PDB file of C-alpha atoms in Angstrom:
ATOM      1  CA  UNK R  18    -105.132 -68.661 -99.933  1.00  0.00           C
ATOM      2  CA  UNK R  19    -106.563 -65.972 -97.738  1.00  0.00           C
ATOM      3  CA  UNK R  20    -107.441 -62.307 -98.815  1.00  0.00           C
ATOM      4  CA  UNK R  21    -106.046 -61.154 -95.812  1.00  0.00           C
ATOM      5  CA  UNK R  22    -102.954 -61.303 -97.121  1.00  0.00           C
ATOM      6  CA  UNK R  23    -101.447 -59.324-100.220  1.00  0.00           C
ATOM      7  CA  UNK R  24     -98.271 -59.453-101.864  1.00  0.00           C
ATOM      8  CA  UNK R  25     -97.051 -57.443-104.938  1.00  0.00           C
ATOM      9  CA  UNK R  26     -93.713 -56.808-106.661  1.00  0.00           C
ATOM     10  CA  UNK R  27     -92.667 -53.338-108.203  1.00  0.00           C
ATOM     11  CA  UNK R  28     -89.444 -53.837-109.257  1.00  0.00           C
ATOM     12  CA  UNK R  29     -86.204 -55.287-107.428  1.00  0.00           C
ATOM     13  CA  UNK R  30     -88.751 -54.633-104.227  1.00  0.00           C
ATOM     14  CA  UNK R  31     -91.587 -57.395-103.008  1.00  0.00           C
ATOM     15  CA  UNK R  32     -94.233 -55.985-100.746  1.00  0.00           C
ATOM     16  CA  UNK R  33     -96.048 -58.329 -98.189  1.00  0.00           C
ATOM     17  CA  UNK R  34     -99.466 -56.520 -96.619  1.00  0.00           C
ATOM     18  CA  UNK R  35    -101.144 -57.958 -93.789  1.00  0.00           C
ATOM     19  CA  UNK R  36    -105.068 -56.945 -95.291  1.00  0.00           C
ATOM     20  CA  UNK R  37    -107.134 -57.122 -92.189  1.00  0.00           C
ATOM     21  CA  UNK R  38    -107.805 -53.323 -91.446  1.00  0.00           C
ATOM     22  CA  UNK R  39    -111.447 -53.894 -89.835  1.00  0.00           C
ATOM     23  CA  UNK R  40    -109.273 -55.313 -86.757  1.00  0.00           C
ATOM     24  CA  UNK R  41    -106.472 -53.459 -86.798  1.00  0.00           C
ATOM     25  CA  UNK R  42    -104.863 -55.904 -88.902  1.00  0.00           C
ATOM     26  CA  UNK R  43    -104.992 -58.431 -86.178  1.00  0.00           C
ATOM     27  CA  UNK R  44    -103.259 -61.747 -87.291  1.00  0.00           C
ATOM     28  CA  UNK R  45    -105.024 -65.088 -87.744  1.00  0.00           C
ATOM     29  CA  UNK R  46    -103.788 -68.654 -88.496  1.00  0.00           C
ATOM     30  CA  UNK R  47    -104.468 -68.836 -92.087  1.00  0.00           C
ATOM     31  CA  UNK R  48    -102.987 -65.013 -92.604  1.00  0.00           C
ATOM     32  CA  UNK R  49     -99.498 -66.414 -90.796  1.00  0.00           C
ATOM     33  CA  UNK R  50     -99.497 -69.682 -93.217  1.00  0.00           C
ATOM     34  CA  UNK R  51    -100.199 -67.592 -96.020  1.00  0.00           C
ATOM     35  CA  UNK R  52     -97.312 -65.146 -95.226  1.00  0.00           C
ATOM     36  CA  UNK R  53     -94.823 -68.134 -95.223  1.00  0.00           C
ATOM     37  CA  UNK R  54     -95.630 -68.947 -98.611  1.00  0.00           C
ATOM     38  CA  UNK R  55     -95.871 -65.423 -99.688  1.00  0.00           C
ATOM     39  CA  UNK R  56     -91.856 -65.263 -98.474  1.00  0.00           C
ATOM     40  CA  UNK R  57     -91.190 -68.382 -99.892  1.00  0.00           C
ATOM     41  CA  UNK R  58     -91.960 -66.794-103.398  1.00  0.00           C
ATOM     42  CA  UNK R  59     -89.633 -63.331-102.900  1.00  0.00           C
ATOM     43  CA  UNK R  60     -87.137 -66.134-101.948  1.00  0.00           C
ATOM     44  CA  UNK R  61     -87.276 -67.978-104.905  1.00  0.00           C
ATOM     45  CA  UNK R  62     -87.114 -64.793-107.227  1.00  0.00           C
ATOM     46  CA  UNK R  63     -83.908 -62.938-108.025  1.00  0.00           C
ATOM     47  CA  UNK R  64     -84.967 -60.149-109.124  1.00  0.00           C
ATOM     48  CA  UNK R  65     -86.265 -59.135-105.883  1.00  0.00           C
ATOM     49  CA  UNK R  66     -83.742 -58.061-103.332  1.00  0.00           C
ATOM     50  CA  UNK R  67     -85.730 -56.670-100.578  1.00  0.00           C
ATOM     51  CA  UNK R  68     -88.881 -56.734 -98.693  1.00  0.00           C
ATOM     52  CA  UNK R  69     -91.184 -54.566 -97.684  1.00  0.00           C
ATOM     53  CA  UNK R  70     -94.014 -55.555 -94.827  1.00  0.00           C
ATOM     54  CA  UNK R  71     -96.802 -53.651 -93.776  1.00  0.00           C
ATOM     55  CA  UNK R  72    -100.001 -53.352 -92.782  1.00  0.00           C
ATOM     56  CA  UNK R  73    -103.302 -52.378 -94.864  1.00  0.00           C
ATOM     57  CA  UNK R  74    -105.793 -49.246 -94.159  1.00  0.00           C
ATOM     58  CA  UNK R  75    -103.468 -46.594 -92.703  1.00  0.00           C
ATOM     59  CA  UNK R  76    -104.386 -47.280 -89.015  1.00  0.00           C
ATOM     60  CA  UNK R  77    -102.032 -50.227 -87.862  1.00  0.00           C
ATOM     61  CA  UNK R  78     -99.222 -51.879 -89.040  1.00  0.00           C
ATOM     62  CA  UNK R  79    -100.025 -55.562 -87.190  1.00  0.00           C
ATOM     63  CA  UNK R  80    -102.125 -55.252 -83.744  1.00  0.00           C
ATOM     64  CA  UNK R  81    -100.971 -58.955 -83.058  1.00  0.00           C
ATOM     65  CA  UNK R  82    -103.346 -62.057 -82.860  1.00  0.00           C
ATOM     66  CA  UNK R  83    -106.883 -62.224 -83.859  1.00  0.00           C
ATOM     67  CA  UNK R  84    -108.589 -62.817 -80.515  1.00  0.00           C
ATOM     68  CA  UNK R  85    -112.031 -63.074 -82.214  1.00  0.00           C
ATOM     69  CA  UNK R  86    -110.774 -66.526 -83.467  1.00  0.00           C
ATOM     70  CA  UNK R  87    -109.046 -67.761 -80.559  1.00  0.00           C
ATOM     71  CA  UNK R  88    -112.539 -70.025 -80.120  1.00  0.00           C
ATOM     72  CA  UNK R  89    -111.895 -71.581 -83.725  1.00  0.00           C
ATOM     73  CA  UNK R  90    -108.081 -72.028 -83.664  1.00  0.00           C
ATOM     74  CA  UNK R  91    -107.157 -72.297 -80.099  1.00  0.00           C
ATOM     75  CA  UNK R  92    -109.821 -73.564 -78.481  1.00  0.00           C
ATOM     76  CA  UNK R  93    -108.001 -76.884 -77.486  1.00  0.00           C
ATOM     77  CA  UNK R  94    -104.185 -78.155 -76.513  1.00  0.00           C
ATOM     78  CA  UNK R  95    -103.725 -79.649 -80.320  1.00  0.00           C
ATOM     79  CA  UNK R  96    -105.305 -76.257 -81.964  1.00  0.00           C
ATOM     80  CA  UNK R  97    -102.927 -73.915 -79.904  1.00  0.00           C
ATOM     81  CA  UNK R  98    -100.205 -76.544 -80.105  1.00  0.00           C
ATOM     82  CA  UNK R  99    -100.800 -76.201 -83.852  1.00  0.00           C
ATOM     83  CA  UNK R 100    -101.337 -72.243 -83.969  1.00  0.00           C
ATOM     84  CA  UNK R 101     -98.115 -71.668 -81.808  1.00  0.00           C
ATOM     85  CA  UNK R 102     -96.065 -74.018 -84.664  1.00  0.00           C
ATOM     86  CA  UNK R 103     -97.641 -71.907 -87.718  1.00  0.00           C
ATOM     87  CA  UNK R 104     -96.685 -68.660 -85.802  1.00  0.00           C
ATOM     88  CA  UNK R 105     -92.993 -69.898 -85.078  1.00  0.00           C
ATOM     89  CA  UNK R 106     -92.310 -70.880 -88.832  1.00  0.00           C
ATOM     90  CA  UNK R 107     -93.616 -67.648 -90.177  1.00  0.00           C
ATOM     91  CA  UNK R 108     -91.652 -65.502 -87.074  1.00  0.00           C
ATOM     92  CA  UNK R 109     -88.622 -68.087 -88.388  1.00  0.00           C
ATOM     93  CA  UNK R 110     -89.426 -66.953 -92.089  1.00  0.00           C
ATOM     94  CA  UNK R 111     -88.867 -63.587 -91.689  1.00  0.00           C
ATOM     95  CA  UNK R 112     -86.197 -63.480 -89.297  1.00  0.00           C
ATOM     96  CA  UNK R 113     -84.421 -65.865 -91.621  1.00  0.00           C
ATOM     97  CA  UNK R 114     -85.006 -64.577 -95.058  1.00  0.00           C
ATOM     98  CA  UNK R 115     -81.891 -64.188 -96.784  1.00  0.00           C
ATOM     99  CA  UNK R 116     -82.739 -61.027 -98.350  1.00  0.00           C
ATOM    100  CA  UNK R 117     -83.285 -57.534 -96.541  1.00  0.00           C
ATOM    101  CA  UNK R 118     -86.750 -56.680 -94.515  1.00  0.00           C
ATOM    102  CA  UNK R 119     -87.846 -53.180 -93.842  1.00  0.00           C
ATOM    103  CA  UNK R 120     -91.118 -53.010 -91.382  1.00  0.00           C
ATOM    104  CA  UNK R 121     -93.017 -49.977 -92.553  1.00  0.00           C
ATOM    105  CA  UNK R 122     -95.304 -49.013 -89.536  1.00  0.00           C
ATOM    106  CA  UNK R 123     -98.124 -46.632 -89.823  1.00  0.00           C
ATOM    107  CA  UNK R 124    -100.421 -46.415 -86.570  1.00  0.00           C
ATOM    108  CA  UNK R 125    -100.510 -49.371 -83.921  1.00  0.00           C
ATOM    109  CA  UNK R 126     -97.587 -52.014 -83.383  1.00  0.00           C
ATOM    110  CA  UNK R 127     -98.727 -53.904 -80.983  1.00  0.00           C
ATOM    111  CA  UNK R 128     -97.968 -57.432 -79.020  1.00  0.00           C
ATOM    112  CA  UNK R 129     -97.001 -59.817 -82.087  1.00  0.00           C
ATOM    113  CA  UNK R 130     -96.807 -56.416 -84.709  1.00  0.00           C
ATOM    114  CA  UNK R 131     -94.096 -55.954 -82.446  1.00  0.00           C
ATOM    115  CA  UNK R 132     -92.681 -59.183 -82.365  1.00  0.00           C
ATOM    116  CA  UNK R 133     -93.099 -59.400 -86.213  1.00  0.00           C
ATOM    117  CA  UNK R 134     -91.765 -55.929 -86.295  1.00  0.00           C
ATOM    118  CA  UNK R 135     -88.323 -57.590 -84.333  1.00  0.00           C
ATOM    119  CA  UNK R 136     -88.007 -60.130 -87.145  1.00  0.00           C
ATOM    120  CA  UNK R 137     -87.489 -57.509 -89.910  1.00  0.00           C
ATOM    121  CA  UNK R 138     -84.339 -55.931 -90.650  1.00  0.00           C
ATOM    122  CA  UNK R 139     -85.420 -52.289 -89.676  1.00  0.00           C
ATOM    123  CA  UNK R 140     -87.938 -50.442 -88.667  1.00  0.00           C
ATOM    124  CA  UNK R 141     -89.042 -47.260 -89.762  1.00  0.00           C
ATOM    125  CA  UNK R 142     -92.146 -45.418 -88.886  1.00  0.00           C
ATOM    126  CA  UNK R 143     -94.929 -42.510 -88.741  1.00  0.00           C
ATOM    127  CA  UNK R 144     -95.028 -39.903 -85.978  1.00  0.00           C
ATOM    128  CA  UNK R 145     -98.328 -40.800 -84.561  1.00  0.00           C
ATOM    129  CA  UNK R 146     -97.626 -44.953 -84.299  1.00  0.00           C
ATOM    130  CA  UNK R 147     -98.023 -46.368 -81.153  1.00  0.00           C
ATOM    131  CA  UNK R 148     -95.923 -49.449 -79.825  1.00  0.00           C
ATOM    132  CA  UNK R 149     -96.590 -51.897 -77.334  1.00  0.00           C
ATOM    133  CA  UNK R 150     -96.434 -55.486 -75.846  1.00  0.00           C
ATOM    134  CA  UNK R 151     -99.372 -55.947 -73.480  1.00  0.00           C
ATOM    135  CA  UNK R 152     -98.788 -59.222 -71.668  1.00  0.00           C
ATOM    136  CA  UNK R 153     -98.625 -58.445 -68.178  1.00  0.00           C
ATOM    137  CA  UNK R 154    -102.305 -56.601 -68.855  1.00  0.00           C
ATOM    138  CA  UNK R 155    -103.425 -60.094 -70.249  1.00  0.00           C
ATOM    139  CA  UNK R 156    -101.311 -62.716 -67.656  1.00  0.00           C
ATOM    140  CA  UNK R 157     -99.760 -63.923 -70.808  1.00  0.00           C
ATOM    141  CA  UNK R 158     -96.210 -65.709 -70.452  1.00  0.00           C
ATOM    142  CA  UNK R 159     -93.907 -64.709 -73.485  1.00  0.00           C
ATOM    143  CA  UNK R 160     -91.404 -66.949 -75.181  1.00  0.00           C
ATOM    144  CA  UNK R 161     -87.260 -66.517 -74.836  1.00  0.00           C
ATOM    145  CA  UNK R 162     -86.905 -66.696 -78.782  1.00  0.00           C
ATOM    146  CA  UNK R 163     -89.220 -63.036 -78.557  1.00  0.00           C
ATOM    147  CA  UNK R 164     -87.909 -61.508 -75.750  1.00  0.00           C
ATOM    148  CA  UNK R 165     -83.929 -61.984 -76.929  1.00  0.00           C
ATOM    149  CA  UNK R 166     -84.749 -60.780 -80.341  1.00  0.00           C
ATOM    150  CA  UNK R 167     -86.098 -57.471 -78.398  1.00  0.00           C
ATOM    151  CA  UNK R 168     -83.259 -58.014 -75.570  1.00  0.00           C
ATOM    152  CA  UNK R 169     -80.686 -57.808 -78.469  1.00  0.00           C
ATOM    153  CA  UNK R 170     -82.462 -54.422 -80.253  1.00  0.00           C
ATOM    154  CA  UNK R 171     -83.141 -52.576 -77.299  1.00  0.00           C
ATOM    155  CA  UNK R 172     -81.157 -53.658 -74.747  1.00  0.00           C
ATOM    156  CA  UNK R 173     -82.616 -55.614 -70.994  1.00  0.00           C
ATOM    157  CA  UNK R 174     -83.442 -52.127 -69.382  1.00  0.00           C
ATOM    158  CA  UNK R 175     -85.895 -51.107 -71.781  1.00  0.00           C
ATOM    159  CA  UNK R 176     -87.183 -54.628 -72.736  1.00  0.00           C
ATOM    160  CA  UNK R 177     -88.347 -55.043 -68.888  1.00  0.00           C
ATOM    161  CA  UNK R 178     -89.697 -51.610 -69.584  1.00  0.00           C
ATOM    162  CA  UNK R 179     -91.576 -52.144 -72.186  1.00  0.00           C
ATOM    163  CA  UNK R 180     -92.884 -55.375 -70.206  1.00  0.00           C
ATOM    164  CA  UNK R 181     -92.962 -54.622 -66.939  1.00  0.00           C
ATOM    165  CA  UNK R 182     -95.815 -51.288 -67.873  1.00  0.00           C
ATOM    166  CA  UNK R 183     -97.157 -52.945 -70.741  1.00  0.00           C
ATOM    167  CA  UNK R 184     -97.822 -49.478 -71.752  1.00  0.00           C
ATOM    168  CA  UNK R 185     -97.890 -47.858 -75.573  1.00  0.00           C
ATOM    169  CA  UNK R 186     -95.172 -45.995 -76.255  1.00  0.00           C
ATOM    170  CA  UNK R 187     -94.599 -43.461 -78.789  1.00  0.00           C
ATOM    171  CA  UNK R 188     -93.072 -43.208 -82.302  1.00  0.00           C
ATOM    172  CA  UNK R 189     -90.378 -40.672 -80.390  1.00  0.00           C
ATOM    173  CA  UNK R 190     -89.771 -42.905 -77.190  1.00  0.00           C
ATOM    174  CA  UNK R 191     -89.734 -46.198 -80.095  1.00  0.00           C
ATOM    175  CA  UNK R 192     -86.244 -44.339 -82.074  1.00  0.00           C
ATOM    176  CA  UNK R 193     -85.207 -43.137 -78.629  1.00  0.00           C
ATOM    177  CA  UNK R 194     -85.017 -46.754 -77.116  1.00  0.00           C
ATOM    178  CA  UNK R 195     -83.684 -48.488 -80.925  1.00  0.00           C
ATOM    179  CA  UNK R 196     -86.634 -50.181 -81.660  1.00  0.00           C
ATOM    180  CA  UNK R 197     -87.008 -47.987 -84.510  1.00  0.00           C
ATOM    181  CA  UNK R 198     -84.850 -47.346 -87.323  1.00  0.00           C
ATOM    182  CA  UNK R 199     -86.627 -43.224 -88.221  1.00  0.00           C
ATOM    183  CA  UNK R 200     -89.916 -41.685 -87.790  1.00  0.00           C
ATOM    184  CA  UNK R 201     -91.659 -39.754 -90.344  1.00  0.00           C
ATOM    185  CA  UNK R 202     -94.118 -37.145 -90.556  1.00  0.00           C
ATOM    186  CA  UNK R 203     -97.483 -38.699 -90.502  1.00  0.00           C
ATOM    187  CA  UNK R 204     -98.480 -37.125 -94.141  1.00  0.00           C
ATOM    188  CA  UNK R 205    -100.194 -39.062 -96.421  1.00  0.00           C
ATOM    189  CA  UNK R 206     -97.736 -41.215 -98.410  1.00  0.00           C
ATOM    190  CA  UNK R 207     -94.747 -39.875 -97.149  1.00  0.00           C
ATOM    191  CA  UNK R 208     -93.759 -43.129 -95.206  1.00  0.00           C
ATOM    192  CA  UNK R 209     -94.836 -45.085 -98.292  1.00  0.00           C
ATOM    193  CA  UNK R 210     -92.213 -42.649-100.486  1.00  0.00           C
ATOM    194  CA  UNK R 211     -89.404 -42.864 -98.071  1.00  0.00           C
ATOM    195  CA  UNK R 212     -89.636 -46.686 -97.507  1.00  0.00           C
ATOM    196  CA  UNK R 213     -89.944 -47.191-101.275  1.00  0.00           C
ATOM    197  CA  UNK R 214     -87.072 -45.220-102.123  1.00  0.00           C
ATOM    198  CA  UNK R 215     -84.929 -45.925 -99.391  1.00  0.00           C
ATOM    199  CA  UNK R 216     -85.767 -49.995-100.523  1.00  0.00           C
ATOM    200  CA  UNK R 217     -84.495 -48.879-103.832  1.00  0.00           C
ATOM    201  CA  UNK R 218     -81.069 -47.777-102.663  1.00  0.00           C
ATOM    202  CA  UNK R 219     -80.795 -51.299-100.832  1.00  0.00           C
ATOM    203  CA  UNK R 220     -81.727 -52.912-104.021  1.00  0.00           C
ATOM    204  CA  UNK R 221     -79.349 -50.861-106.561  1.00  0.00           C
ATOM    205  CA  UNK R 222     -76.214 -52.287-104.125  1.00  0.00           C
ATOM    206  CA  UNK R 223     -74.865 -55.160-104.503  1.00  0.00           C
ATOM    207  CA  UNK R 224     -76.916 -58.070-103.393  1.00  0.00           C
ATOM    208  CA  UNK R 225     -73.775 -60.644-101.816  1.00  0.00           C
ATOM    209  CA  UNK R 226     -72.510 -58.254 -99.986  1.00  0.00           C
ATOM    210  CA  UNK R 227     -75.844 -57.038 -98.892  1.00  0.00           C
ATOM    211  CA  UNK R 228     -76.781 -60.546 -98.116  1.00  0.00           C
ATOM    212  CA  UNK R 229     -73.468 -61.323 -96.937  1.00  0.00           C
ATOM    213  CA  UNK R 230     -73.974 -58.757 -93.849  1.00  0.00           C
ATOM    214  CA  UNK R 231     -77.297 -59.821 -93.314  1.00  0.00           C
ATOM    215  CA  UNK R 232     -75.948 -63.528 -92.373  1.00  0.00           C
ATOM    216  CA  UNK R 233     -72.708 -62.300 -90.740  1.00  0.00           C
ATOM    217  CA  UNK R 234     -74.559 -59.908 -88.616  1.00  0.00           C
ATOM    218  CA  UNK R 235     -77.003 -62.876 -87.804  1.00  0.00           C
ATOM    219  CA  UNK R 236     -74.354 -65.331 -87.101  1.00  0.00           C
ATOM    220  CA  UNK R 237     -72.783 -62.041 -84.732  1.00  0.00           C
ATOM    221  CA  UNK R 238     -75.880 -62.810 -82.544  1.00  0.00           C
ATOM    222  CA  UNK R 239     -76.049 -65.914 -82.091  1.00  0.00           C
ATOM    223  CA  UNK R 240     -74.552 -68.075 -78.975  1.00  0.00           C
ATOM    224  CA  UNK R 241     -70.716 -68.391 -79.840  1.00  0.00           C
ATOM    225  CA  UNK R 242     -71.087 -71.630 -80.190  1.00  0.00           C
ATOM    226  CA  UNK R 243     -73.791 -71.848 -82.907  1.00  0.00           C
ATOM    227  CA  UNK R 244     -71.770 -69.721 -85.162  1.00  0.00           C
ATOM    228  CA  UNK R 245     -71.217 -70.551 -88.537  1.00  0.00           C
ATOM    229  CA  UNK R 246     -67.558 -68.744 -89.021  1.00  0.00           C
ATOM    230  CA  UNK R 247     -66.936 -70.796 -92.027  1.00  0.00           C
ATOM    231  CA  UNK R 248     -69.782 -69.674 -93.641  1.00  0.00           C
ATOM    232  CA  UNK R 249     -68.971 -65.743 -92.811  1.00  0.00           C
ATOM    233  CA  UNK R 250     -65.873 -66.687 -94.841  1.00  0.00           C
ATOM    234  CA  UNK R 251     -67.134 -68.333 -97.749  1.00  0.00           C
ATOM    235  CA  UNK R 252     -69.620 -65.056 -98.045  1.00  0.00           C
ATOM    236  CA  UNK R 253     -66.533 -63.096 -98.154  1.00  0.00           C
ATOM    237  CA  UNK R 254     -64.727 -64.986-100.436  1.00  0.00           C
ATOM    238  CA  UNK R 255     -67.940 -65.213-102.984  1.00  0.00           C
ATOM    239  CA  UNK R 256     -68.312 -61.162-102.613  1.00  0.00           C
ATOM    240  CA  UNK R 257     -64.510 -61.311-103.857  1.00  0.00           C
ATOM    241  CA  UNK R 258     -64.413 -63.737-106.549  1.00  0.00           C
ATOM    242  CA  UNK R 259     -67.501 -62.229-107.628  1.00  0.00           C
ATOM    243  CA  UNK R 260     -68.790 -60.647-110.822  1.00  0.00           C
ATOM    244  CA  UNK R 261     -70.134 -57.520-109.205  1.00  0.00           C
ATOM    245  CA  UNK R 262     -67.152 -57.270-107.390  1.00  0.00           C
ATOM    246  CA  UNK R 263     -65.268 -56.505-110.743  1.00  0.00           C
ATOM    247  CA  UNK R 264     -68.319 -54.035-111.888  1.00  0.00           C
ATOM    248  CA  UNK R 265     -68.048 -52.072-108.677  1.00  0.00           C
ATOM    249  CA  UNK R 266     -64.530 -51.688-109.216  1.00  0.00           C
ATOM    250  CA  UNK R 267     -64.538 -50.568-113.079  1.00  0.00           C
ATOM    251  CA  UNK R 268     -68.287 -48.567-112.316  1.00  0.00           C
ATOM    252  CA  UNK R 269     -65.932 -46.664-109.670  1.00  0.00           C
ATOM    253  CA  UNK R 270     -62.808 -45.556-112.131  1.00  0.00           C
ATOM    254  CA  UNK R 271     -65.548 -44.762-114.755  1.00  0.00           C
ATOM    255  CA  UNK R 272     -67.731 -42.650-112.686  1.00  0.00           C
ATOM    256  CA  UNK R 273     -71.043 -44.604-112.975  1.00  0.00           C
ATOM    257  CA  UNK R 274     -73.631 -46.126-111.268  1.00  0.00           C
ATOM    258  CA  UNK R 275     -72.698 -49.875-111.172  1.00  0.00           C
ATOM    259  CA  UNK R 276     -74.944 -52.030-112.665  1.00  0.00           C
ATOM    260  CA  UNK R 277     -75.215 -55.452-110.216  1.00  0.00           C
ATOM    261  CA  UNK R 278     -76.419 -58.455-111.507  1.00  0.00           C
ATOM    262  CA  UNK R 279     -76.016 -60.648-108.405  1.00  0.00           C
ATOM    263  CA  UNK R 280     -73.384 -62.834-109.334  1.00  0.00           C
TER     264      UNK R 280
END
């Protein structure tokens, strides 16, 4: 397992940290397979019910792929055939996790960061972070899966935007355009309070309905004809027949904070 990749759990709240700050947090191979099994373990636990992802040393959240290792891990048709399958399974990780995802971004999202970014639930960031997707400066193609995930934030006038100049944008123009949830002051550790607490008040609700919206609002954009209607309804009918349903109810006559175990 690589040490450019940290994970920690404080609570009901798992963090995920890509740790490669000397690069701008630039992602490699290994750091992609390791986040897959990092997300595979906040899965698997119940007591967490939402995750955090972010990027180490206060400068970038993820400045996309490692370029310095392109000679070692895409150097061939089989190593980039292999690199592009490890990226799609961890892009399919966190787009898929079952539980909420909150990208906190401090400094530069850039090219994947912002693709990675896209895969999280929101987005919420510091004043001074800079966002950009710089394929057209590098002759890159880029992939339909990444460019309807931004098509469906943002909208197609501001996704060929953000293409077509391949320039950064700002924190400002980010909220302005929806690829950002909120901005906050660029003070030391005010992002990291806001997105902590703010993860809190996600994880004090109650986790099938939370859940529940995150797969209905999934299935909501996907091609009418891949939707999984049946499975909206059996959400909604486990939210109902549901323990927590029952607490939120009697918490609510009583006057206190419900207490939600999940079931």
């Amino acid at each position: 397992m690589t040490d450019k990749m940290l994970s920690r759990k404080e609570g009901k709240v798992g963090y995920l940290t890509f740790n490669n700050p000397e690069r701008h947090n630039a992602v490699s191979l290994d750091m992609w397979e390791a986040a897959e099994g990092f997300l595979d373990d906040f899965k698997k636990d119940d007591n967490i019910r939402v995750v955090v992802v972010t990027g180490a040393g206060g400068k970038a959240f993820v400045s996309g792929a490692d370029i310095s290792k392109f000679d070692k891990e895409r150097s061939s048709k089989e190593m980039v055939d292999r690199y592009n399958e490890s990226v799609d399974r961890a892009n399919n990780a966190f787009f898929n996790f079952p539980k909420p995802t909150i990208a906190m971004i401090r400094g530069y999202c850039i090219g994947g960061g912002v693709g990675l970014a896209l895969c999280c639930d929101m987005r919420i960031c510091t004043e001074g972070s800079k966002f950009g997707v710089p394929a057209a400066k590098l002759g890159l193609g880029y992939r339909y899966d990444g460019l309807k995930k931004l098509v469906d934030l943002v909208g197609p006038s501001y996704a060929k935007e953000i293409f077509y100049t391949a320039r950064q944008f700002t924190a400002a123009e980010a909220q302005m355009m929806g690829l950002v949830n909120r901005v906050l002051p660029d003070a030391p550790g005010e992002l990291e309070k806001y997105v902590a607490d703010y993860a809190e008040t996600i994880a004090g609700n109650a986790p099938i309905t939370v859940d529940s919206i995150k797969f209905i609002v999934g299935q909501v954009l996907k091609d009418p004809d891949k939707r999984d209607l049946k499975g909206c309804e059996d959400w909604v009918t486990r939210a109902f027949a549901s323990a927590d349903y029952t607490e939120g109810r009697k918490a609510f006559m009583e006057k206190r904070k419900p207490q939600f175990t999940g079931r």
